[in-house]
Coordinates of C-alpha atoms in Angstrom, one line a residue:
X270 CA 0.0 0.0 0.0
X271 CA 1.4 3.4 -1.0
X272 CA 2.2 5.6 1.9
X273 CA 0.5 9.1 1.7
X274 CA 2.8 11.8 2.9
X275 CA 2.2 15.4 3.9
X276 CA 3.1 16.8 0.5
X277 CA 0.6 14.4 -1.1
X278 CA -2.1 16.1 0.8
X279 CA -0.8 19.7 1.0
X280 CA -0.5 20.5 -2.7
X281 CA -3.9 19.2 -3.8
X282 CA -5.5 21.1 -0.9
X283 CA -3.6 24.2 -1.8
X284 CA -4.6 23.8 -5.4
X285 CA -8.3 23.4 -4.4
X286 CA -8.0 26.5 -2.2
X287 CA -6.5 28.5 -5.1
X288 CA -9.3 27.4 -7.4
X289 CA -11.9 28.2 -4.8
X290 CA -10.5 31.6 -4.1
X291 CA -10.4 32.6 -7.8
X292 CA -13.8 31.3 -8.5
X293 CA -15.2 33.0 -5.4
X294 CA -13.8 36.4 -6.7
X295 CA -16.0 36.1 -9.8
X296 CA -19.2 35.6 -7.7
X297 CA -18.3 37.7 -4.7
X298 CA -18.9 41.1 -6.3
X299 CA -16.6 44.0 -5.8
X300 CA -13.6 42.9 -3.8
X301 CA -11.0 45.7 -3.3
X302 CA -8.1 45.3 -5.6
X303 CA -5.6 45.7 -2.8
X304 CA -7.1 42.6 -1.2
X305 CA -7.7 40.3 -4.2
X306 CA -4.4 41.0 -6.0
X307 CA -2.0 40.6 -3.0
X308 CA -3.9 37.3 -2.1
X309 CA -3.4 36.2 -5.7
X310 CA 0.3 36.6 -5.2
X311 CA 0.1 34.9 -1.8
X312 CA -1.5 31.8 -3.4
X313 CA 1.3 31.7 -6.0
X314 CA 4.2 31.9 -3.6
X315 CA 4.3 28.3 -2.2
X316 CA 4.1 26.8 -5.7
X317 CA 7.1 28.9 -6.8
X318 CA 9.3 28.6 -3.7
X319 CA 8.3 25.4 -1.9
X320 CA 7.4 22.9 -4.6
X321 CA 10.5 20.7 -5.2
X322 CA 10.9 17.2 -6.7
X323 CA 10.1 14.5 -4.2
X324 CA 12.9 13.6 -1.9
X325 CA 14.7 17.0 -2.3
X326 CA 14.5 19.4 0.6
X327 CA 13.5 23.0 0.2
X328 CA 16.3 25.4 1.0
X329 CA 16.2 27.9 3.8
X330 CA 16.4 30.8 1.3
X331 CA 13.2 29.5 -0.4
X332 CA 11.4 29.4 2.9
X333 CA 12.6 32.9 3.8
X334 CA 11.4 34.4 0.5
X335 CA 8.1 32.6 0.7
X336 CA 7.4 33.7 4.3
X337 CA 8.5 37.3 3.6
X338 CA 6.2 37.4 0.6
X339 CA 3.3 36.0 2.5
X340 CA 3.8 38.6 5.3
X341 CA 4.1 41.4 2.7
X342 CA 1.0 40.3 0.8
X343 CA -1.0 39.8 4.0
X344 CA 0.1 43.3 5.3
X345 CA -1.1 45.0 2.1
X346 CA -4.4 43.1 2.1
X347 CA -5.1 43.6 5.8
X348 CA -4.3 47.4 5.8
X349 CA -5.6 48.1 2.3
X350 CA -8.0 50.8 3.6
X351 CA -5.4 52.7 5.5
X352 CA -2.8 52.3 2.8
X353 CA -5.3 53.8 0.3
X354 CA -5.3 57.0 2.3
X355 CA -1.6 57.4 2.0
X356 CA -1.8 58.2 -1.8
X357 CA 1.2 56.1 -2.7
X358 CA 3.6 57.6 -0.1
X359 CA 5.2 55.2 2.4
X360 CA 5.3 56.3 6.0
X361 CA 8.2 55.2 8.2
X362 CA 11.1 52.9 7.7
X363 CA 9.1 49.7 8.4
X364 CA 6.8 50.3 5.4
X365 CA 9.8 51.1 3.2
X366 CA 11.5 47.9 4.2
X367 CA 8.3 45.9 3.6
X368 CA 7.8 47.5 0.2
X369 CA 11.4 46.8 -0.9
X370 CA 11.1 43.2 0.4
X371 CA 7.9 42.7 -1.7
X372 CA 9.7 43.9 -4.9
X373 CA 12.6 41.5 -4.2
X374 CA 10.2 38.6 -3.7
X375 CA 8.5 39.5 -7.0
X376 CA 11.8 39.5 -8.8
X377 CA 12.9 36.2 -7.2
X378 CA 9.5 34.6 -8.1
X379 CA 10.0 35.5 -11.7
X380 CA 13.6 34.2 -11.7
X381 CA 12.6 30.9 -10.2
X382 CA 9.6 30.6 -12.6
X383 CA 11.2 31.6 -16.0
X384 CA 14.9 32.3 -15.4
X385 CA 17.0 35.4 -15.2
X386 CA 16.2 37.6 -18.2
X387 CA 12.8 38.9 -17.2
X388 CA 13.7 39.8 -13.6
X389 CA 17.0 41.2 -14.8
X390 CA 15.1 43.6 -17.2
X391 CA 12.8 44.5 -14.3
X392 CA 15.7 45.1 -12.0
X393 CA 17.4 47.4 -14.5
X394 CA 14.1 49.2 -15.0
X395 CA 13.8 49.7 -11.2
X396 CA 17.3 51.0 -11.0
X397 CA 16.5 53.5 -13.8
X398 CA 13.5 54.6 -11.8
X399 CA 15.7 55.1 -8.7
X400 CA 18.7 56.7 -10.4
X401 CA 17.6 57.8 -13.8
X402 CA 17.7 61.4 -12.6
X403 CA 21.5 61.2 -12.7
X404 CA 21.4 60.4 -16.4
X405 CA 22.0 63.6 -18.4
X406 CA 20.0 64.5 -21.6
X407 CA 16.8 63.3 -23.0
X408 CA 16.8 59.8 -21.4
X409 CA 17.1 61.0 -17.8
X410 CA 14.1 61.9 -15.6
X411 CA 13.4 64.4 -12.9
X412 CA 13.5 61.8 -10.1
X413 CA 11.2 61.1 -7.2
X414 CA 11.5 60.4 -3.5
X415 CA 12.2 56.8 -2.5
X416 CA 9.0 56.6 -0.4
X417 CA 6.9 57.8 -3.3
X418 CA 8.6 55.5 -5.8
X419 CA 8.3 52.3 -3.8
X420 CA 4.9 53.3 -2.5
X421 CA 3.5 53.7 -6.0
X422 CA 4.7 50.2 -6.9
X423 CA 3.5 48.4 -3.8
X424 CA 0.6 50.2 -2.0
X425 CA -1.3 51.6 -5.0
X426 CA -2.6 50.1 -8.3
X427 CA 0.4 51.5 -10.2
X428 CA 2.9 48.6 -10.0
X429 CA 2.6 45.1 -8.5
X430 CA -1.1 45.5 -8.1
X431 CA -1.8 47.2 -11.4
X432 CA -4.3 46.4 -14.1
X433 CA -2.1 43.6 -15.6
X434 CA -2.2 41.7 -12.3
X435 CA -6.0 42.3 -12.2
X436 CA -6.3 40.5 -15.5
X437 CA -4.3 37.6 -14.1
X438 CA -6.5 37.5 -11.0
X439 CA -10.0 37.7 -12.6
X440 CA -9.7 36.3 -16.1
X441 CA -6.4 34.4 -16.8
X442 CA -6.7 32.3 -13.6
X443 CA -10.2 31.3 -14.5
X444 CA -9.3 30.1 -18.0
X445 CA -6.2 28.3 -16.6
X446 CA -8.5 26.4 -14.2
X447 CA -10.8 25.6 -17.1
X448 CA -7.9 24.2 -19.2
X449 CA -6.5 22.2 -16.2
X450 CA -9.9 20.6 -15.4
X451 CA -10.5 19.8 -19.1
X452 CA -7.0 18.2 -19.5
X453 CA -7.3 16.2 -16.2
X454 CA -10.2 14.3 -17.8
X455 CA -10.6 12.8 -21.3
X456 CA -10.4 16.1 -23.3
X457 CA -6.8 15.5 -24.2
X458 CA -7.7 12.0 -25.6
X459 CA -10.6 13.7 -27.4
X460 CA -8.2 16.2 -29.1
X461 CA -5.9 13.4 -30.3
X462 CA -8.7 11.1 -31.4
X463 CA -10.6 13.7 -33.5
X464 CA -7.3 14.8 -35.1
X465 CA -6.4 11.2 -35.9
X466 CA -9.8 10.6 -37.4
X467 CA -9.7 13.7 -39.6
X468 CA -6.1 13.7 -40.8
X469 CA -4.5 10.3 -39.9
X470 CA -5.1 8.7 -43.3
X471 CA -3.7 11.6 -45.4
X472 CA -0.1 11.9 -46.7
X473 CA 2.0 13.1 -43.8
X474 CA -0.9 12.1 -41.7
X475 CA 1.0 11.6 -38.5
X476 CA 2.4 15.2 -38.8
X477 CA -1.0 16.6 -39.6
X478 CA -2.4 14.8 -36.5
X479 CA 0.2 16.8 -34.6
X480 CA -1.0 20.0 -36.2
X481 CA -4.7 19.5 -35.5
X482 CA -4.2 18.2 -32.0
X483 CA -1.9 21.0 -31.1
X484 CA -4.3 23.5 -32.5
X485 CA -7.1 22.1 -30.3
X486 CA -5.0 21.6 -27.2
X487 CA -3.3 24.9 -27.6
X488 CA -6.7 26.7 -27.7
X489 CA -6.9 26.0 -23.9
X490 CA -3.3 25.5 -22.8
X491 CA -1.9 28.7 -24.2
X492 CA 1.6 27.4 -23.7
X493 CA 4.0 26.2 -26.3
X494 CA 6.1 24.2 -23.8
X495 CA 3.0 22.5 -22.3
X496 CA 1.7 21.7 -25.8
X497 CA 5.0 20.1 -26.9
X498 CA 5.2 18.0 -23.7
X499 CA 1.6 16.8 -23.8
X500 CA 0.7 16.2 -27.5
X501 CA 4.3 15.5 -28.4
X502 CA 4.4 12.6 -26.0
X503 CA 1.9 10.9 -28.4
X504 CA 2.7 12.4 -31.8
X505 CA 6.5 12.3 -31.8
X506 CA 6.8 8.5 -31.2
X507 CA 4.1 7.9 -33.8
X508 CA 6.1 10.0 -36.4
X509 CA 9.3 8.3 -35.5
X510 CA 7.7 4.8 -35.8
X511 CA 6.5 5.7 -39.3
X512 CA 10.0 6.7 -40.4
X513 CA 9.8 10.5 -40.3
X514 CA 13.2 12.2 -40.0
X515 CA 13.9 13.1 -36.4
X516 CA 14.6 16.7 -37.2
X517 CA 11.3 17.0 -39.1
X518 CA 9.3 15.3 -36.5
X519 CA 10.6 17.6 -33.8
X520 CA 10.1 20.7 -36.0
X521 CA 6.5 19.7 -36.7
X522 CA 5.6 19.4 -33.0
X523 CA 7.5 22.6 -32.1
X524 CA 5.8 24.7 -34.8
X525 CA 2.4 23.2 -34.3
X526 CA 2.6 23.6 -30.5
X527 CA 3.8 27.3 -30.8
X528 CA 0.5 28.0 -32.5
X529 CA -1.3 27.5 -29.1
X530 CA -0.3 31.0 -28.0
X531 CA -2.1 32.6 -31.0
X532 CA -5.1 30.3 -31.0
X533 CA -8.2 31.6 -29.2
X534 CA -9.5 31.5 -26.5
X535 CA -6.5 31.6 -24.3
X536 CA -3.6 32.8 -26.6
X537 CA -1.1 32.3 -23.8
X538 CA -2.9 34.9 -21.6
X539 CA -2.2 37.4 -24.3
X540 CA -5.9 37.9 -25.2
X541 CA -6.8 38.9 -21.7
X542 CA -3.8 41.3 -21.4
X543 CA -4.9 42.8 -24.7
X544 CA -8.4 43.4 -23.3
X545 CA -6.9 45.6 -20.6
X546 CA -4.4 47.4 -22.8
X547 CA -6.7 48.1 -25.7
X548 CA -10.1 48.4 -23.8
X549 CA -11.4 46.0 -26.5
X550 CA -14.0 43.4 -25.6
X551 CA -12.6 39.9 -25.2
X552 CA -15.0 38.5 -27.9
X553 CA -13.8 41.1 -30.4
X554 CA -10.2 40.1 -29.8
X555 CA -11.0 36.4 -30.3
X556 CA -12.8 37.1 -33.6
X557 CA -10.0 39.4 -34.8
X558 CA -7.3 36.8 -34.0
X559 CA -9.1 33.8 -35.5
X560 CA -8.4 34.2 -39.2
X561 CA -4.7 34.8 -38.6
X562 CA -4.6 31.7 -36.3
X563 CA -6.4 29.6 -38.9
X564 CA -3.8 30.8 -41.5
X565 CA -0.9 29.9 -39.3
X566 CA -2.1 26.3 -38.9
X567 CA -3.0 26.2 -42.7
X568 CA 0.6 27.3 -43.4
X569 CA 2.0 24.5 -41.3
X570 CA -0.3 22.0 -43.1
X571 CA 0.9 23.3 -46.5
X572 CA 4.5 23.1 -45.2
X573 CA 4.0 19.4 -44.4
X574 CA 2.6 18.8 -47.9
X575 CA 5.8 20.5 -49.3
X576 CA 8.0 18.4 -47.1
X577 CA 6.2 15.3 -48.3
X578 CA 7.7 16.1 -51.7
X579 CA 11.1 15.7 -50.2
X580 CA 10.5 12.7 -47.8
X581 CA 8.2 9.8 -47.7
X582 CA 5.7 10.8 -45.0
X583 CA 3.1 8.1 -44.6
X584 CA -0.3 8.4 -42.9
X585 CA -1.3 6.6 -39.7
X586 CA -2.1 2.9 -40.4
X587 CA -5.8 2.1 -40.4
X588 CA -5.4 -0.3 -37.5
X589 CA -3.9 2.5 -35.3
X590 CA -6.7 5.0 -36.0
X591 CA -9.4 5.3 -33.3
X592 CA -12.8 3.8 -33.9
X593 CA -15.6 6.2 -34.7
X594 CA -17.5 5.5 -31.4
X595 CA -14.4 6.3 -29.3
X596 CA -13.9 9.5 -31.3
X597 CA -17.5 10.7 -30.8
X598 CA -17.4 9.9 -27.0
X599 CA -14.0 11.5 -26.2
X600 CA -14.8 14.5 -28.4
X601 CA -17.7 15.2 -26.1
X602 CA -15.4 15.6 -23.2
X603 CA -14.1 18.9 -24.6
X604 CA -16.9 19.8 -27.0
X605 CA -19.6 20.0 -24.3
X606 CA -17.6 22.4 -22.0
X607 CA -16.6 24.5 -25.0
X608 CA -20.3 24.7 -26.1
X609 CA -21.2 25.9 -22.6
X610 CA -18.4 28.5 -22.7
X611 CA -19.5 29.8 -26.1
X612 CA -23.2 29.7 -25.1
X613 CA -22.5 31.7 -21.9
X614 CA -20.5 34.3 -23.8
X615 CA -22.5 34.8 -27.0
X616 CA -25.9 33.4 -26.1
X617 CA -26.4 34.6 -22.5
X618 CA -24.1 37.6 -22.9
X619 CA -22.2 36.8 -19.8
X620 CA -18.6 38.0 -19.2
X621 CA -15.9 35.6 -20.4
X622 CA -14.9 34.7 -16.8
X623 CA -18.5 34.0 -15.7
X624 CA -19.1 31.9 -18.8
X625 CA -15.8 30.0 -18.1
X626 CA -17.0 29.3 -14.5
X627 CA -20.1 27.6 -16.0
X628 CA -17.9 25.6 -18.3
X629 CA -15.6 24.6 -15.4
X630 CA -18.6 23.2 -13.5
X631 CA -19.5 21.1 -16.5
X632 CA -15.9 19.9 -17.1
X633 CA -15.6 19.0 -13.4
X634 CA -18.7 16.8 -13.6
X635 CA -17.2 15.0 -16.6
X636 CA -14.2 14.1 -14.4
X637 CA -16.5 11.5 -12.7
X638 CA -16.3 9.2 -15.7
X639 CA -14.3 8.2 -18.8
X640 CA -14.9 7.0 -22.4
X641 CA -16.4 3.8 -21.1
X642 CA -18.8 5.7 -18.8
X643 CA -17.4 3.9 -15.8
X644 CA -17.2 5.5 -12.4
X645 CA -14.1 4.7 -10.4
X646 CA -13.5 6.5 -7.1
X647 CA -9.7 6.2 -7.3
X648 CA -9.5 7.4 -10.9
X649 CA -11.8 10.3 -10.2
X650 CA -9.8 11.3 -7.2
X651 CA -6.6 11.2 -9.3
X652 CA -8.2 13.4 -11.9
X653 CA -9.3 15.9 -9.3
X654 CA -5.8 16.0 -7.7
X655 CA -4.3 16.4 -11.2
X656 CA -6.7 19.3 -12.0
X657 CA -6.0 21.0 -8.6
X658 CA -2.2 20.7 -8.8
X659 CA -2.0 21.8 -12.4
X660 CA -4.2 24.8 -11.8
X661 CA -2.1 25.9 -8.8
X662 CA 1.2 25.6 -10.7
X663 CA 0.0 27.3 -13.8
X664 CA -1.7 30.1 -12.0
X665 CA 1.5 30.7 -10.0
X666 CA 3.7 30.6 -13.2
X667 CA 1.6 33.2 -15.0
X668 CA 1.3 35.3 -11.8
X669 CA 5.1 35.4 -11.5
X670 CA 5.5 36.6 -15.1
X671 CA 2.7 39.2 -14.9
X672 CA 3.7 40.6 -11.5
X673 CA 7.3 41.1 -12.8
X674 CA 6.0 42.7 -16.1
X675 CA 3.7 45.0 -14.0
X676 CA 6.8 46.4 -12.3
X677 CA 8.3 47.3 -15.7
X678 CA 5.1 48.9 -17.0
X679 CA 4.7 50.8 -13.7
X680 CA 8.2 52.3 -13.9
X681 CA 7.8 53.1 -17.6
X682 CA 4.7 55.1 -16.7
X683 CA 6.2 56.9 -13.8
X684 CA 9.4 57.9 -15.6
X685 CA 8.1 58.6 -19.1
X686 CA 10.7 56.2 -20.5
X687 CA 8.1 54.6 -22.8
X688 CA 7.4 57.9 -24.5
X689 CA 11.1 58.6 -25.0
X690 CA 11.6 55.2 -26.7
X691 CA 8.6 55.8 -28.8
X692 CA 10.1 59.1 -30.0
X693 CA 13.4 57.2 -30.7
X694 CA 11.6 54.7 -32.9
X695 CA 9.8 57.5 -34.8
X696 CA 13.0 59.4 -35.5
X697 CA 14.9 56.2 -36.4
X698 CA 12.3 55.2 -38.9
X699 CA 12.2 58.6 -40.5
X700 CA 8.5 58.8 -39.9
X701 CA 7.9 55.9 -42.3
X702 CA 5.6 53.0 -41.3
X703 CA 7.5 50.0 -42.7
X704 CA 10.9 50.9 -41.2
X705 CA 9.1 51.4 -37.8
X706 CA 7.4 48.0 -38.3
X707 CA 10.7 46.3 -38.9
X708 CA 12.4 48.0 -36.0
X709 CA 9.5 46.9 -33.7
X710 CA 9.7 43.4 -35.1
X711 CA 13.4 43.2 -34.4
X712 CA 12.8 44.5 -30.9
X713 CA 10.1 41.9 -30.3
X714 CA 12.3 39.1 -31.6
X715 CA 15.3 40.1 -29.5
X716 CA 13.3 40.6 -26.3
X717 CA 11.2 37.5 -26.9
X718 CA 14.3 35.3 -27.1
X719 CA 14.9 35.8 -23.3
X720 CA 11.5 36.8 -22.0
X721 CA 8.2 34.8 -21.9
X722 CA 5.8 35.7 -24.7
X723 CA 3.2 37.5 -22.7
X724 CA 5.8 39.6 -20.9
X725 CA 7.7 40.4 -24.1
X726 CA 4.5 41.5 -25.7
X727 CA 3.6 43.8 -22.7
X728 CA 7.0 45.4 -22.7
X729 CA 7.3 45.8 -26.5
X730 CA 3.8 47.2 -27.0
X731 CA 4.3 49.6 -24.1
X732 CA 7.3 51.2 -25.7
X733 CA 6.8 50.6 -29.5
X734 CA 3.0 50.4 -29.7
X735 CA 2.4 54.2 -29.5
X736 CA 4.9 54.8 -32.4
X737 CA 3.1 52.4 -34.7
X738 CA -0.4 53.8 -33.8
X739 CA 1.0 57.3 -34.4
X740 CA 2.1 56.2 -37.9
X741 CA -1.4 55.1 -38.8
X742 CA -1.9 51.5 -37.6
X743 CA -5.1 50.6 -35.7
X744 CA -4.8 49.9 -32.0
X745 CA -5.7 46.2 -32.2
X746 CA -3.7 45.8 -35.4
X747 CA -0.6 47.0 -33.5
X748 CA -1.2 44.8 -30.5
X749 CA -1.7 41.6 -32.5
X750 CA 1.3 42.4 -34.7
X751 CA 3.5 42.9 -31.7
X752 CA 2.1 39.8 -29.9
X753 CA 2.8 37.5 -32.9
X754 CA 6.4 38.7 -33.3
X755 CA 7.0 38.3 -29.5
X756 CA 6.2 34.6 -30.2
X757 CA 9.0 34.1 -32.7
X758 CA 11.4 33.1 -30.0
X759 CA 9.7 29.8 -29.6
X760 CA 11.2 28.5 -32.9
X761 CA 14.0 31.0 -33.7
X762 CA 17.6 30.4 -32.6
X763 CA 19.5 31.0 -30.4
X764 CA 16.8 30.7 -27.7
X765 CA 13.9 28.6 -28.9
X766 CA 12.1 26.9 -26.0
X767 CA 9.7 24.7 -28.0
X768 CA 12.5 23.5 -30.3
X769 CA 14.7 22.6 -27.3
X770 CA 11.9 20.4 -25.8
X771 CA 11.0 18.8 -29.1
X772 CA 14.6 18.1 -29.9
X773 CA 15.2 16.4 -26.6
X774 CA 12.1 14.2 -27.1
X775 CA 13.3 13.0 -30.5
X776 CA 17.0 12.9 -29.5
X777 CA 18.1 15.1 -32.3
X778 CA 20.5 18.1 -32.5
X779 CA 18.4 21.2 -31.6
X780 CA 19.9 23.3 -34.4
X781 CA 18.7 20.8 -37.1
X782 CA 15.2 20.9 -35.6
X783 CA 15.3 24.7 -35.5
X784 CA 16.2 25.0 -39.2
X785 CA 13.3 22.8 -40.1
X786 CA 11.0 24.6 -37.7
X787 CA 11.8 28.0 -39.2
X788 CA 11.0 26.7 -42.7
X789 CA 7.8 25.0 -41.5
X790 CA 6.8 28.0 -39.3
X791 CA 7.1 30.6 -42.1
X792 CA 3.6 31.7 -41.3
X793 CA 4.8 33.1 -37.9
X794 CA 7.1 35.5 -39.8
X795 CA 4.8 36.3 -42.7
X796 CA 1.3 36.6 -41.4
X797 CA 2.0 39.5 -39.0
X798 CA 3.3 41.4 -42.0
X799 CA 0.0 40.6 -43.7
X800 CA -1.8 42.2 -40.8
X801 CA 0.0 45.4 -41.6
X802 CA -0.5 45.4 -45.4
X803 CA -4.0 43.9 -45.2
X804 CA -5.8 45.1 -42.1
X805 CA -9.0 43.5 -43.3
X806 CA -7.6 40.3 -42.0
X807 CA -8.6 41.4 -38.5
X808 CA -12.1 42.5 -39.4
X809 CA -14.0 39.2 -39.2
X810 CA -16.6 40.7 -36.7
X811 CA -17.4 43.9 -38.7
X812 CA -16.7 42.9 -42.3
X813 CA -16.6 39.1 -42.7
X814 CA -16.4 39.2 -46.6
X815 CA -13.4 41.5 -46.5
X816 CA -11.8 39.3 -43.8
X817 CA -12.4 36.3 -46.1
X818 CA -10.8 38.0 -49.1
X819 CA -7.9 39.1 -46.9
X820 CA -7.5 35.5 -45.6
X821 CA -7.4 34.2 -49.1
X822 CA -4.8 36.8 -50.1
X823 CA -2.4 36.2 -47.2
X824 CA -3.0 32.4 -47.4
X825 CA -2.0 32.4 -51.1
X826 CA 1.1 34.5 -50.4
X827 CA 2.1 32.2 -47.5
X828 CA 1.6 29.1 -49.7
X829 CA 3.8 30.4 -52.5
X830 CA 6.6 31.4 -50.1
X831 CA 6.3 28.1 -48.2
X832 CA 6.5 25.9 -51.3
X833 CA 9.4 28.1 -52.7
X834 CA 11.4 27.6 -49.5
X835 CA 10.6 23.9 -48.7
X836 CA 9.6 22.0 -51.9
X837 CA 12.3 20.6 -54.2
X838 CA 12.7 22.1 -57.7
X839 CA 14.8 24.4 -59.9
X840 CA 16.2 27.4 -58.1
X841 CA 14.7 29.9 -60.6
X842 CA 11.2 28.4 -60.1
X843 CA 11.5 28.5 -56.3
X844 CA 12.8 32.1 -56.3
X845 CA 9.9 33.2 -58.5
X846 CA 7.4 31.6 -56.1
X847 CA 9.0 33.3 -53.1
X848 CA 9.1 36.7 -54.9
X849 CA 5.5 36.4 -56.1
X850 CA 4.4 35.4 -52.6
X851 CA 6.1 38.4 -51.0
X852 CA 4.6 40.8 -53.6
X853 CA 1.1 39.4 -52.9
X854 CA 1.7 39.6 -49.2
X855 CA 3.0 43.1 -49.0
X856 CA 0.6 44.6 -51.7
X857 CA -1.7 46.9 -49.8
X858 CA -5.4 45.9 -49.4
X859 CA -8.1 47.4 -47.2

């Protein structure tokens, strides 16, 4: 009999407490932000600092950071009314020490969650806020007292507890819970089965199953790494067993999985951040992003067809394809909650988070059974524990990123640095749109290589977005363009997280996988440019026929470039295809 230890009870209980807290916030009405947001951070702290592999002790430093963070969050939440009357100015050395400690804990949370680059950028930004008044010339600032600077970041809604953190608390966390509950049940099997049934028999069928399953799974996971690890565990062995080259198999999974962050509804939390930054309804962002996301997976599909001209890429054997009955049953495990979500948002006109709560309840009920409609107490308990722990970990991961990004945005706002960088981009581009677009794209690519996609998007759009809108781009057009280019780092060397994971799973040199991934993922480079030349691509809600025409135009351009790069043939013919594709892509269209 397996012995149940303290940690086997603590983490599921903490996960359930985190789920309960975030769901309660949706139904509780108006909870003060200086209560809900610090408690959101408090629930994330143990997952970041105290969760270690079984058998490995937690260091004293981790305990210290966690306890200091819990005390700091509790202090803000308990005294929120009195702190609100201080108007962002700390009183006394104890408050100053507490504020500085909270900032250090937030930086260390991000470091442990996603590595050094993001907290390093945040730390440099904080130092600029403290000492930027010593910098001569345009890029200096007038300075501010320490008590006011730290107070704005920690006891008001201008830093740690800003609007980005609010999105993490009230929307992102709810959809993370929704995805975790779905995937704890049979939804993942449903994704794989329907993908195998639709695409398994085609040429390159095993690769196309990866594309479809990653599109479906990515629509709720919003994480390229999670997508590779989950769908890749099934699709990569299948491709290797059928003789697909290792590098190509890894590239297919990395590229398909990266699409999860541009696929509604989650978009790697980007959609919800976009809601706050653009004041655009969530439904409008989903509809605007949908044609481009469809084009991305279409481009990957076309790329697989082009690679099939180079390699023998067989489909999945008939005896390995799921039976229709199993496909129909397992599809219901994600189709029913999704239907409830869409009905709640578009039918009942509920907010996205309220509709997601309804879908979570339905998905939780489905945890009671499986594709054989059997009820097993032990299996159900395992699914519940899985959902609770996954929810807690993923909420904590996203909270760590957004809290750190909120510090950067807060300092940019206080010092005016964002306006100065915008001015630099405008002057560097000579007031011309395309040079400014390319400068922004380069910035997104460089920053995205070391910073998680959502944080890279927030930082880039904060400093470069105003320049693009001033040059004539629409607000949502600018934000989606920046978000897509922030995602390039998942498949572009030298730092390409999805490629590293896929390469490890197929035991192939990561650079070989990356080269194939960049060719297969051309849509990630081209489609954002299509958003600039063809803004109608984003107008599905307001002008569906224009959006359809724009989708055909950008799709044709991507197809020509993709075949020119990947498919075998004479150099002149391939060059002509690439050139024609780029002309079609960049030719202006409403």
